[in-house]
Amino acid sequence: PAQAEEASFEATLARHDRIEPRDWMPERYRATLVRQIAQHAHSEIIGMQPEGAWITRAPSLRRKAILLAKVQDEAGHGLYLYSACETLGVSRQELTEKLIEGKQKYSSIFNYPTLSYADVGTIGWLVDGAAICNQVPLCRTSYGPYGRAMIRVCKEESFHQRQGFELLATMMRGTDAQRAMVQESVDRFWWPALMMFGPPDADSSHTAQSMAWGIKRDTNDELRQKFVDMTVPQARALGVTLPDPDLVWNDEKGGHDFTQPDWAEFRDVVSGSGPCNAQRVAHRRRAHEDGAWVREAASAFARRQQQEPQQ
Ligand code: ACO
């Protein structure tokens, strides 16, 4: 690259300003963004499955309306993110094909099953809570289209988090069986939620470079700590126990000490052998194939509109 272009890129980062699609950028910066934004977009779309499975079994019309809206929001998040990724010169079609061929990842959390309606609440509270913790700093990420997509995504995620908390709070005011259902769900999701932030910093291959480029603003361990500290008082307010007997406040560090999740399980899930990996990807592939006729019809219609001048 011309030295001037590289200097201008570095100066933009140093000012904490945004890099925009037409600006010069190093190829590795572009590739890192494509990897992270694609993985993020795929997570939103695959994340519709575990909760979508409960739409037909919602316990009331009100819960069904809330869940429908929430799952539709996730589709919207996927679309903003695919659009942000397209500004880097890859098409949504290419990204979708990579997902269904298993060549790009999506968040580990969506490879776990949803076994009861309490899981809808726990996903809102813990999973969307973790997502907010990770995504609020991404509103300041160095790539303009990604940061701007994050602003709207975060507003909707905080609604999702609150609906999850409200669902669990309602169940906790119910019967003993409902309280037990909430506790069982929290016990299952706590460890996978901690894994959402990625491997410990010492094992994270991308963090150092992504921080230097301003793509990430905090490390995986910093965000995990923030999430734990934010969640403990909420668990207390709900009356649920987080399944970690070693979770205690540490005055000296000004945060909680906590047990690390099982990183061997994380590696298995990320490499495709989690409880629901095969099912999630097969479902996405089927939906893509079933939608082929819609894409063909839309393209044929667009071609005809171009050929026939508007009346
Ligand atoms: N699930 C699946 N894969 C993961 C996860 C996870 N929870 N965490 C890390 N990985 C992968 C990385 O993609 C990377 O794999 P690769 O090199 O093959 O691409 C590898 O593990 C090493 O991890 P890191 O070096 O720490 O990767 P990175 O710097 O990208 O940090 C993180 C991971 C924190 C998830 C980052 O990509 C990020 O902030 N992404 C945006 C947020 C996001 O994707 N959220 C989706 C879930 S939230 C929701 O939709 C409700």
Tab-separated table of C-alpha atoms and ligand atoms in Angstrom:
chain	number	residue	atom	x	y	z
A	1	PRO	CA	0.000	0.000	0.000
A	2	ALA	CA	1.017	3.573	-0.465
A	3	GLN	CA	2.555	4.736	2.787
A	4	ALA	CA	0.178	7.673	2.925
A	5	GLU	CA	-2.845	5.360	2.937
A	6	GLU	CA	-1.472	3.250	5.740
A	7	ALA	CA	-0.592	6.358	7.752
A	8	SER	CA	-4.091	7.710	7.262
A	9	PHE	CA	-5.606	4.385	8.462
A	10	GLU	CA	-3.408	4.421	11.583
A	11	ALA	CA	-4.207	8.086	12.249
A	12	THR	CA	-7.945	7.387	12.032
A	13	LEU	CA	-7.581	4.578	14.601
A	14	ALA	CA	-5.435	6.759	16.871
A	15	ARG	CA	-8.166	9.457	16.848
A	16	HIS	CA	-10.745	6.753	17.735
A	17	ASP	CA	-12.547	7.734	14.550
A	18	ARG	CA	-14.356	5.293	12.254
A	19	ILE	CA	-12.978	3.448	9.263
A	20	GLU	CA	-15.609	3.582	6.491
A	21	PRO	CA	-16.196	1.133	3.599
A	22	ARG	CA	-14.439	3.267	0.942
A	23	ASP	CA	-11.368	3.929	3.120
A	24	TRP	CA	-8.163	2.021	2.542
A	25	MET	CA	-7.714	-0.796	5.099
A	26	PRO	CA	-5.186	-3.596	5.545
A	27	GLU	CA	-6.390	-6.888	4.091
A	28	ARG	CA	-6.083	-8.609	7.491
A	29	TYR	CA	-8.249	-5.930	9.130
A	30	ARG	CA	-10.912	-6.542	6.487
A	31	ALA	CA	-10.667	-10.348	6.870
A	32	THR	CA	-10.903	-10.138	10.674
A	33	LEU	CA	-14.020	-7.998	10.421
A	34	VAL	CA	-15.621	-10.340	7.901
A	35	ARG	CA	-14.902	-13.267	10.237
A	36	GLN	CA	-16.295	-11.578	13.341
A	37	ILE	CA	-19.311	-9.858	11.752
A	38	ALA	CA	-20.266	-13.010	9.808
A	39	GLN	CA	-20.031	-15.095	12.976
A	40	HIS	CA	-22.112	-12.503	14.771
A	41	ALA	CA	-24.769	-12.423	11.996
A	42	HIS	CA	-24.947	-16.230	11.869
A	43	SER	CA	-25.405	-16.290	15.670
A	44	GLU	CA	-28.451	-14.029	15.410
A	45	ILE	CA	-30.018	-16.237	12.738
A	46	ILE	CA	-29.171	-19.605	14.327
A	47	GLY	CA	-30.236	-18.104	17.675
A	48	MET	CA	-33.815	-17.937	16.388
A	49	GLN	CA	-34.053	-21.747	16.536
A	50	PRO	CA	-33.853	-22.612	20.261
A	51	GLU	CA	-36.504	-20.039	21.159
A	52	GLY	CA	-38.533	-20.317	17.959
A	53	ALA	CA	-39.199	-23.933	18.922
A	54	TRP	CA	-41.382	-22.658	21.816
A	55	ILE	CA	-43.618	-20.262	19.857
A	56	THR	CA	-46.322	-22.896	19.307
A	57	ARG	CA	-46.099	-23.964	22.952
A	58	ALA	CA	-46.161	-20.564	24.679
A	59	PRO	CA	-48.234	-20.729	27.893
A	60	SER	CA	-50.416	-17.701	27.040
A	61	LEU	CA	-51.281	-15.390	24.172
A	62	ARG	CA	-49.250	-12.596	25.836
A	63	ARG	CA	-46.136	-14.751	26.126
A	64	LYS	CA	-46.583	-15.888	22.538
A	65	ALA	CA	-46.794	-12.293	21.255
A	66	ILE	CA	-43.656	-11.335	23.193
A	67	LEU	CA	-41.715	-14.372	21.986
A	68	LEU	CA	-42.777	-13.898	18.351
A	69	ALA	CA	-41.611	-10.269	18.444
A	70	LYS	CA	-38.332	-11.223	20.057
A	71	VAL	CA	-37.500	-13.968	17.579
A	72	GLN	CA	-38.346	-11.610	14.698
A	73	ASP	CA	-35.991	-8.998	16.196
A	74	GLU	CA	-33.177	-11.565	16.022
A	75	ALA	CA	-33.825	-12.022	12.295
A	76	GLY	CA	-33.568	-8.238	11.933
A	77	HIS	CA	-30.240	-8.218	13.790
A	78	GLY	CA	-28.920	-10.892	11.453
A	79	LEU	CA	-29.939	-8.781	8.457
A	80	TYR	CA	-28.286	-5.556	9.718
A	81	LEU	CA	-25.128	-7.534	10.358
A	82	TYR	CA	-25.124	-9.256	6.960
A	83	SER	CA	-25.541	-5.790	5.419
A	84	ALA	CA	-22.596	-4.463	7.450
A	85	CYS	CA	-20.544	-7.422	6.258
A	86	GLU	CA	-21.533	-6.811	2.622
A	87	THR	CA	-19.868	-3.361	2.806
A	88	LEU	CA	-16.584	-5.313	3.101
A	89	GLY	CA	-17.093	-6.938	-0.289
A	90	VAL	CA	-18.709	-10.294	0.500
A	91	SER	CA	-22.280	-11.209	-0.387
A	92	ARG	CA	-24.951	-12.528	1.946
A	93	GLN	CA	-25.286	-15.547	-0.331
A	94	GLU	CA	-21.598	-16.386	0.134
A	95	LEU	CA	-21.864	-15.987	3.897
A	96	THR	CA	-24.960	-18.183	4.124
A	97	GLU	CA	-23.257	-20.873	2.070
A	98	LYS	CA	-20.230	-20.803	4.365
A	99	LEU	CA	-22.509	-21.183	7.388
A	100	ILE	CA	-24.382	-24.194	6.028
A	101	GLU	CA	-21.164	-25.812	4.844
A	102	GLY	CA	-19.754	-25.433	8.375
A	103	LYS	CA	-16.961	-23.107	7.187
A	104	GLN	CA	-17.956	-20.193	9.415
A	105	LYS	CA	-18.844	-20.316	13.087
A	106	TYR	CA	-21.760	-19.040	15.144
A	107	SER	CA	-21.993	-18.605	18.912
A	108	SER	CA	-21.473	-21.750	20.985
A	109	ILE	CA	-24.497	-20.891	23.149
A	110	PHE	CA	-27.027	-21.813	20.470
A	111	ASN	CA	-25.812	-25.415	20.377
A	112	TYR	CA	-27.564	-26.133	23.672
A	113	PRO	CA	-31.197	-27.306	23.732
A	114	THR	CA	-34.181	-25.461	25.250
A	115	LEU	CA	-35.958	-27.949	27.515
A	116	SER	CA	-38.666	-25.871	29.228
A	117	TYR	CA	-40.414	-22.517	28.905
A	118	ALA	CA	-38.195	-21.210	31.702
A	119	ASP	CA	-35.370	-21.434	29.143
A	120	VAL	CA	-37.041	-18.611	27.197
A	121	GLY	CA	-36.666	-16.447	30.302
A	122	THR	CA	-33.135	-17.608	31.028
A	123	ILE	CA	-32.009	-16.970	27.460
A	124	GLY	CA	-33.398	-13.434	27.706
A	125	TRP	CA	-31.852	-12.794	31.102
A	126	LEU	CA	-28.452	-14.516	30.848
A	127	VAL	CA	-27.771	-15.016	27.137
A	128	ASP	CA	-29.067	-11.642	25.967
A	129	GLY	CA	-27.524	-10.126	29.121
A	130	ALA	CA	-24.136	-11.517	28.064
A	131	ALA	CA	-24.758	-10.333	24.513
A	132	ILE	CA	-25.392	-6.763	25.753
A	133	CYS	CA	-22.240	-6.833	27.853
A	134	ASN	CA	-20.246	-7.861	24.769
A	135	GLN	CA	-22.060	-5.590	22.294
A	136	VAL	CA	-22.334	-2.242	24.095
A	137	PRO	CA	-18.557	-1.704	23.704
A	138	LEU	CA	-18.880	-2.800	20.055
A	139	CYS	CA	-20.961	0.363	19.441
A	140	ARG	CA	-17.515	2.042	19.570
A	141	THR	CA	-15.799	-0.471	17.300
A	142	SER	CA	-13.520	1.084	14.684
A	143	TYR	CA	-15.499	-0.037	11.617
A	144	GLY	CA	-18.389	2.390	10.994
A	145	PRO	CA	-21.126	0.119	9.605
A	146	TYR	CA	-20.582	-2.480	12.359
A	147	GLY	CA	-20.657	0.097	15.176
A	148	ARG	CA	-23.808	1.738	13.809
A	149	ALA	CA	-25.597	-1.635	13.483
A	150	MET	CA	-24.680	-2.350	17.121
A	151	ILE	CA	-26.453	0.762	18.428
A	152	ARG	CA	-29.874	-0.424	17.316
A	153	VAL	CA	-29.131	-4.061	18.140
A	154	CYS	CA	-28.220	-3.101	21.722
A	155	LYS	CA	-31.458	-1.152	22.235
A	156	GLU	CA	-33.475	-4.189	21.192
A	157	GLU	CA	-31.286	-6.574	23.205
A	158	SER	CA	-31.946	-4.634	26.390
A	159	PHE	CA	-35.694	-5.098	25.817
A	160	HIS	CA	-35.015	-8.824	25.322
A	161	GLN	CA	-33.036	-8.990	28.520
A	162	ARG	CA	-35.796	-7.323	30.510
A	163	GLN	CA	-38.530	-9.537	29.066
A	164	GLY	CA	-36.479	-12.575	30.128
A	165	PHE	CA	-36.008	-11.219	33.634
A	166	GLU	CA	-39.720	-10.374	33.896
A	167	LEU	CA	-40.691	-13.891	32.745
A	168	LEU	CA	-38.416	-15.481	35.349
A	169	ALA	CA	-39.592	-13.061	38.078
A	170	THR	CA	-43.204	-14.046	37.295
A	171	MET	CA	-42.363	-17.762	37.542
A	172	MET	CA	-40.479	-17.164	40.800
A	173	ARG	CA	-43.681	-15.673	42.287
A	174	GLY	CA	-45.577	-18.822	41.193
A	175	THR	CA	-45.565	-22.381	42.519
A	176	ASP	CA	-42.671	-24.449	43.909
A	177	ALA	CA	-42.643	-26.412	40.650
A	178	GLN	CA	-42.230	-23.172	38.664
A	179	ARG	CA	-39.398	-21.998	40.925
A	180	ALA	CA	-37.668	-25.359	40.498
A	181	MET	CA	-38.059	-25.046	36.727
A	182	VAL	CA	-36.337	-21.645	36.786
A	183	GLN	CA	-33.489	-22.888	38.974
A	184	GLU	CA	-32.931	-25.949	36.765
A	185	SER	CA	-32.798	-23.735	33.694
A	186	VAL	CA	-30.328	-21.275	35.277
A	187	ASP	CA	-28.150	-24.214	36.376
A	188	ARG	CA	-27.939	-25.410	32.753
A	189	PHE	CA	-27.333	-22.032	31.107
A	190	TRP	CA	-24.883	-20.419	33.540
A	191	TRP	CA	-21.732	-22.145	32.270
A	192	PRO	CA	-22.523	-21.891	28.546
A	193	ALA	CA	-23.334	-18.167	29.107
A	194	LEU	CA	-19.837	-17.621	30.543
A	195	MET	CA	-18.397	-19.325	27.441
A	196	MET	CA	-20.070	-16.803	25.120
A	197	PHE	CA	-17.256	-14.310	25.767
A	198	GLY	CA	-14.739	-16.636	24.126
A	199	PRO	CA	-11.668	-18.421	25.490
A	200	PRO	CA	-9.543	-16.943	28.308
A	201	ASP	CA	-7.335	-14.097	27.064
A	202	ALA	CA	-4.247	-16.293	27.241
A	203	ASP	CA	-5.810	-18.673	24.679
A	204	SER	CA	-7.511	-16.069	22.502
A	205	SER	CA	-5.832	-15.987	19.110
A	206	HIS	CA	-7.401	-12.728	17.886
A	207	THR	CA	-7.808	-10.450	20.920
A	208	ALA	CA	-4.451	-8.638	20.889
A	209	GLN	CA	-4.624	-7.691	17.199
A	210	SER	CA	-8.349	-6.894	17.329
A	211	MET	CA	-7.771	-4.570	20.308
A	212	ALA	CA	-4.885	-2.848	18.488
A	213	TRP	CA	-7.213	-2.230	15.521
A	214	GLY	CA	-10.045	-1.029	17.778
A	215	ILE	CA	-12.323	-3.804	16.516
A	216	LYS	CA	-12.648	-5.110	20.074
A	217	ARG	CA	-12.631	-2.561	22.910
A	218	ASP	CA	-12.321	-5.039	25.818
A	219	THR	CA	-10.792	-8.474	26.181
A	220	ASN	CA	-12.810	-11.673	26.635
A	221	ASP	CA	-11.885	-11.971	30.321
A	222	GLU	CA	-12.699	-8.316	31.056
A	223	LEU	CA	-16.193	-8.710	29.623
A	224	ARG	CA	-16.769	-12.044	31.369
A	225	GLN	CA	-15.888	-10.379	34.691
A	226	LYS	CA	-18.245	-7.478	33.982
A	227	PHE	CA	-21.049	-9.929	33.186
A	228	VAL	CA	-20.569	-11.878	36.418
A	229	ASP	CA	-20.514	-8.679	38.483
A	230	MET	CA	-23.646	-7.393	36.768
A	231	THR	CA	-25.525	-10.704	37.119
A	232	VAL	CA	-24.954	-11.511	40.812
A	233	PRO	CA	-27.281	-8.783	42.191
A	234	GLN	CA	-29.901	-9.652	39.559
A	235	ALA	CA	-29.813	-13.319	40.632
A	236	ARG	CA	-30.294	-12.174	44.224
A	237	ALA	CA	-33.281	-10.036	43.230
A	238	LEU	CA	-34.801	-13.004	41.409
A	239	GLY	CA	-34.137	-15.417	44.258
A	240	VAL	CA	-32.173	-17.912	42.150
A	241	THR	CA	-28.788	-19.416	43.021
A	242	LEU	CA	-25.973	-19.259	40.501
A	243	PRO	CA	-24.510	-22.794	40.372
A	244	ASP	CA	-21.002	-21.833	41.505
A	245	PRO	CA	-20.198	-22.326	45.215
A	246	ASP	CA	-16.930	-20.397	44.738
A	247	LEU	CA	-18.614	-17.283	43.429
A	248	VAL	CA	-17.674	-14.665	46.057
A	249	TRP	CA	-16.994	-10.943	46.167
A	250	ASN	CA	-13.295	-10.098	46.251
A	251	ASP	CA	-12.812	-6.686	47.857
A	252	GLU	CA	-9.228	-6.409	46.731
A	253	LYS	CA	-9.955	-6.756	43.024
A	254	GLY	CA	-13.302	-5.003	43.267
A	255	GLY	CA	-15.096	-7.865	41.523
A	256	HIS	CA	-16.296	-11.414	42.082
A	257	ASP	CA	-14.086	-14.473	42.035
A	258	PHE	CA	-15.761	-17.270	40.084
A	259	THR	CA	-15.100	-20.723	38.646
A	260	GLN	CA	-14.150	-20.937	34.977
A	261	PRO	CA	-16.473	-22.921	32.719
A	262	ASP	CA	-15.320	-26.253	31.292
A	263	TRP	CA	-13.082	-25.094	28.432
A	264	ALA	CA	-12.794	-28.624	27.003
A	265	GLU	CA	-16.575	-28.642	26.547
A	266	PHE	CA	-16.314	-25.218	24.879
A	267	ARG	CA	-13.748	-26.515	22.384
A	268	ASP	CA	-15.983	-29.503	21.572
A	269	VAL	CA	-19.022	-27.303	21.011
A	270	VAL	CA	-17.095	-24.824	18.842
A	271	SER	CA	-15.622	-27.609	16.750
A	272	GLY	CA	-19.080	-28.988	15.961
A	273	SER	CA	-19.782	-31.688	18.526
A	274	GLY	CA	-22.107	-29.795	20.876
A	275	PRO	CA	-25.514	-31.263	21.752
A	276	CYS	CA	-27.376	-29.497	18.911
A	277	ASN	CA	-24.745	-28.464	16.313
A	278	ALA	CA	-25.822	-30.893	13.586
A	279	GLN	CA	-29.516	-30.166	14.116
A	280	ARG	CA	-29.046	-26.356	14.008
A	281	VAL	CA	-27.056	-26.373	10.779
A	282	ALA	CA	-29.346	-28.967	9.121
A	283	HIS	CA	-32.380	-26.822	9.993
A	284	ARG	CA	-30.745	-23.697	8.545
A	285	ARG	CA	-29.758	-25.587	5.390
A	286	ARG	CA	-33.323	-26.863	4.911
A	287	ALA	CA	-34.775	-23.376	5.366
A	288	HIS	CA	-32.294	-22.006	2.818
A	289	GLU	CA	-33.118	-24.716	0.282
A	290	ASP	CA	-36.879	-24.364	0.837
A	291	GLY	CA	-36.519	-20.635	0.170
A	292	ALA	CA	-34.743	-21.080	-3.176
A	293	TRP	CA	-37.948	-20.478	-5.179
A	294	VAL	CA	-38.535	-17.155	-3.361
A	295	ARG	CA	-35.038	-15.922	-4.238
A	296	GLU	CA	-35.467	-17.036	-7.864
A	297	ALA	CA	-38.864	-15.339	-8.156
A	298	ALA	CA	-37.540	-12.120	-6.604
A	299	SER	CA	-34.566	-12.061	-9.010
A	300	ALA	CA	-36.817	-12.743	-12.022
A	301	PHE	CA	-39.140	-9.940	-10.924
A	302	ALA	CA	-36.219	-7.522	-10.455
A	303	ARG	CA	-34.884	-8.386	-13.942
A	304	ARG	CA	-38.294	-7.789	-15.509
A	305	GLN	CA	-38.642	-4.444	-13.749
A	306	GLN	CA	-35.293	-3.374	-15.167
A	307	GLN	CA	-36.292	-4.399	-18.689
A	308	GLU	CA	-39.789	-2.893	-18.718
A	309	PRO	CA	-39.772	0.872	-18.237
A	310	GLN	CA	-42.080	1.979	-15.426
A	311	GLN	CA	-45.530	3.083	-16.675
B	1	ACO	N1	-18.713	-19.382	20.139
B	1	ACO	C1	-18.149	-19.849	19.008
B	1	ACO	N2	-16.878	-19.543	18.645
B	1	ACO	C2	-16.180	-18.740	19.469
B	1	ACO	C3	-16.714	-18.203	20.645
B	1	ACO	C4	-18.044	-18.568	20.979
B	1	ACO	N3	-18.640	-18.152	22.094
B	1	ACO	N4	-15.778	-17.439	21.239
B	1	ACO	C5	-14.689	-17.497	20.463
B	1	ACO	N5	-14.922	-18.285	19.403
B	1	ACO	C6	-13.968	-18.647	18.367
B	1	ACO	C7	-13.501	-17.448	17.567
B	1	ACO	O1	-14.371	-17.173	16.502
B	1	ACO	C8	-12.137	-17.902	17.104
B	1	ACO	O2	-12.294	-18.849	16.045
B	1	ACO	P1	-11.661	-18.638	14.569
B	1	ACO	O3	-10.262	-18.170	14.739
B	1	ACO	O4	-11.798	-19.963	13.915
B	1	ACO	O5	-12.550	-17.619	13.924
B	1	ACO	C9	-11.629	-18.705	18.283
B	1	ACO	O6	-12.802	-19.144	18.979
B	1	ACO	C10	-10.693	-17.932	19.195
B	1	ACO	O7	-11.393	-16.904	19.899
B	1	ACO	P2	-10.904	-15.389	19.983
B	1	ACO	O8	-9.519	-15.259	19.460
B	1	ACO	O9	-11.154	-14.906	21.355
B	1	ACO	O10	-11.913	-14.724	18.914
B	1	ACO	P3	-12.474	-13.248	18.836
B	1	ACO	O11	-11.403	-12.244	19.020
B	1	ACO	O12	-13.287	-13.166	17.596
B	1	ACO	O13	-13.455	-13.097	20.128
B	1	ACO	C11	-15.843	-12.937	20.486
B	1	ACO	C12	-14.646	-13.866	20.235
B	1	ACO	C13	-15.688	-12.251	21.822
B	1	ACO	C14	-17.125	-13.800	20.488
B	1	ACO	C15	-15.889	-11.871	19.370
B	1	ACO	O14	-15.845	-12.473	18.099
B	1	ACO	C16	-17.084	-10.980	19.419
B	1	ACO	O15	-17.154	-10.070	20.232
B	1	ACO	N6	-18.048	-11.185	18.497
B	1	ACO	C17	-19.220	-10.363	18.357
B	1	ACO	C18	-20.303	-10.796	19.259
B	1	ACO	C19	-21.007	-12.044	18.812
B	1	ACO	O16	-20.644	-12.725	17.866
B	1	ACO	N7	-22.086	-12.371	19.479
B	1	ACO	C20	-22.916	-13.489	19.062
B	1	ACO	C21	-23.610	-14.100	20.170
B	1	ACO	S1	-24.674	-13.049	21.006
B	1	ACO	C22	-26.232	-13.209	20.390
B	1	ACO	O17	-26.425	-13.283	19.253
B	1	ACO	C23	-27.389	-13.278	21.348
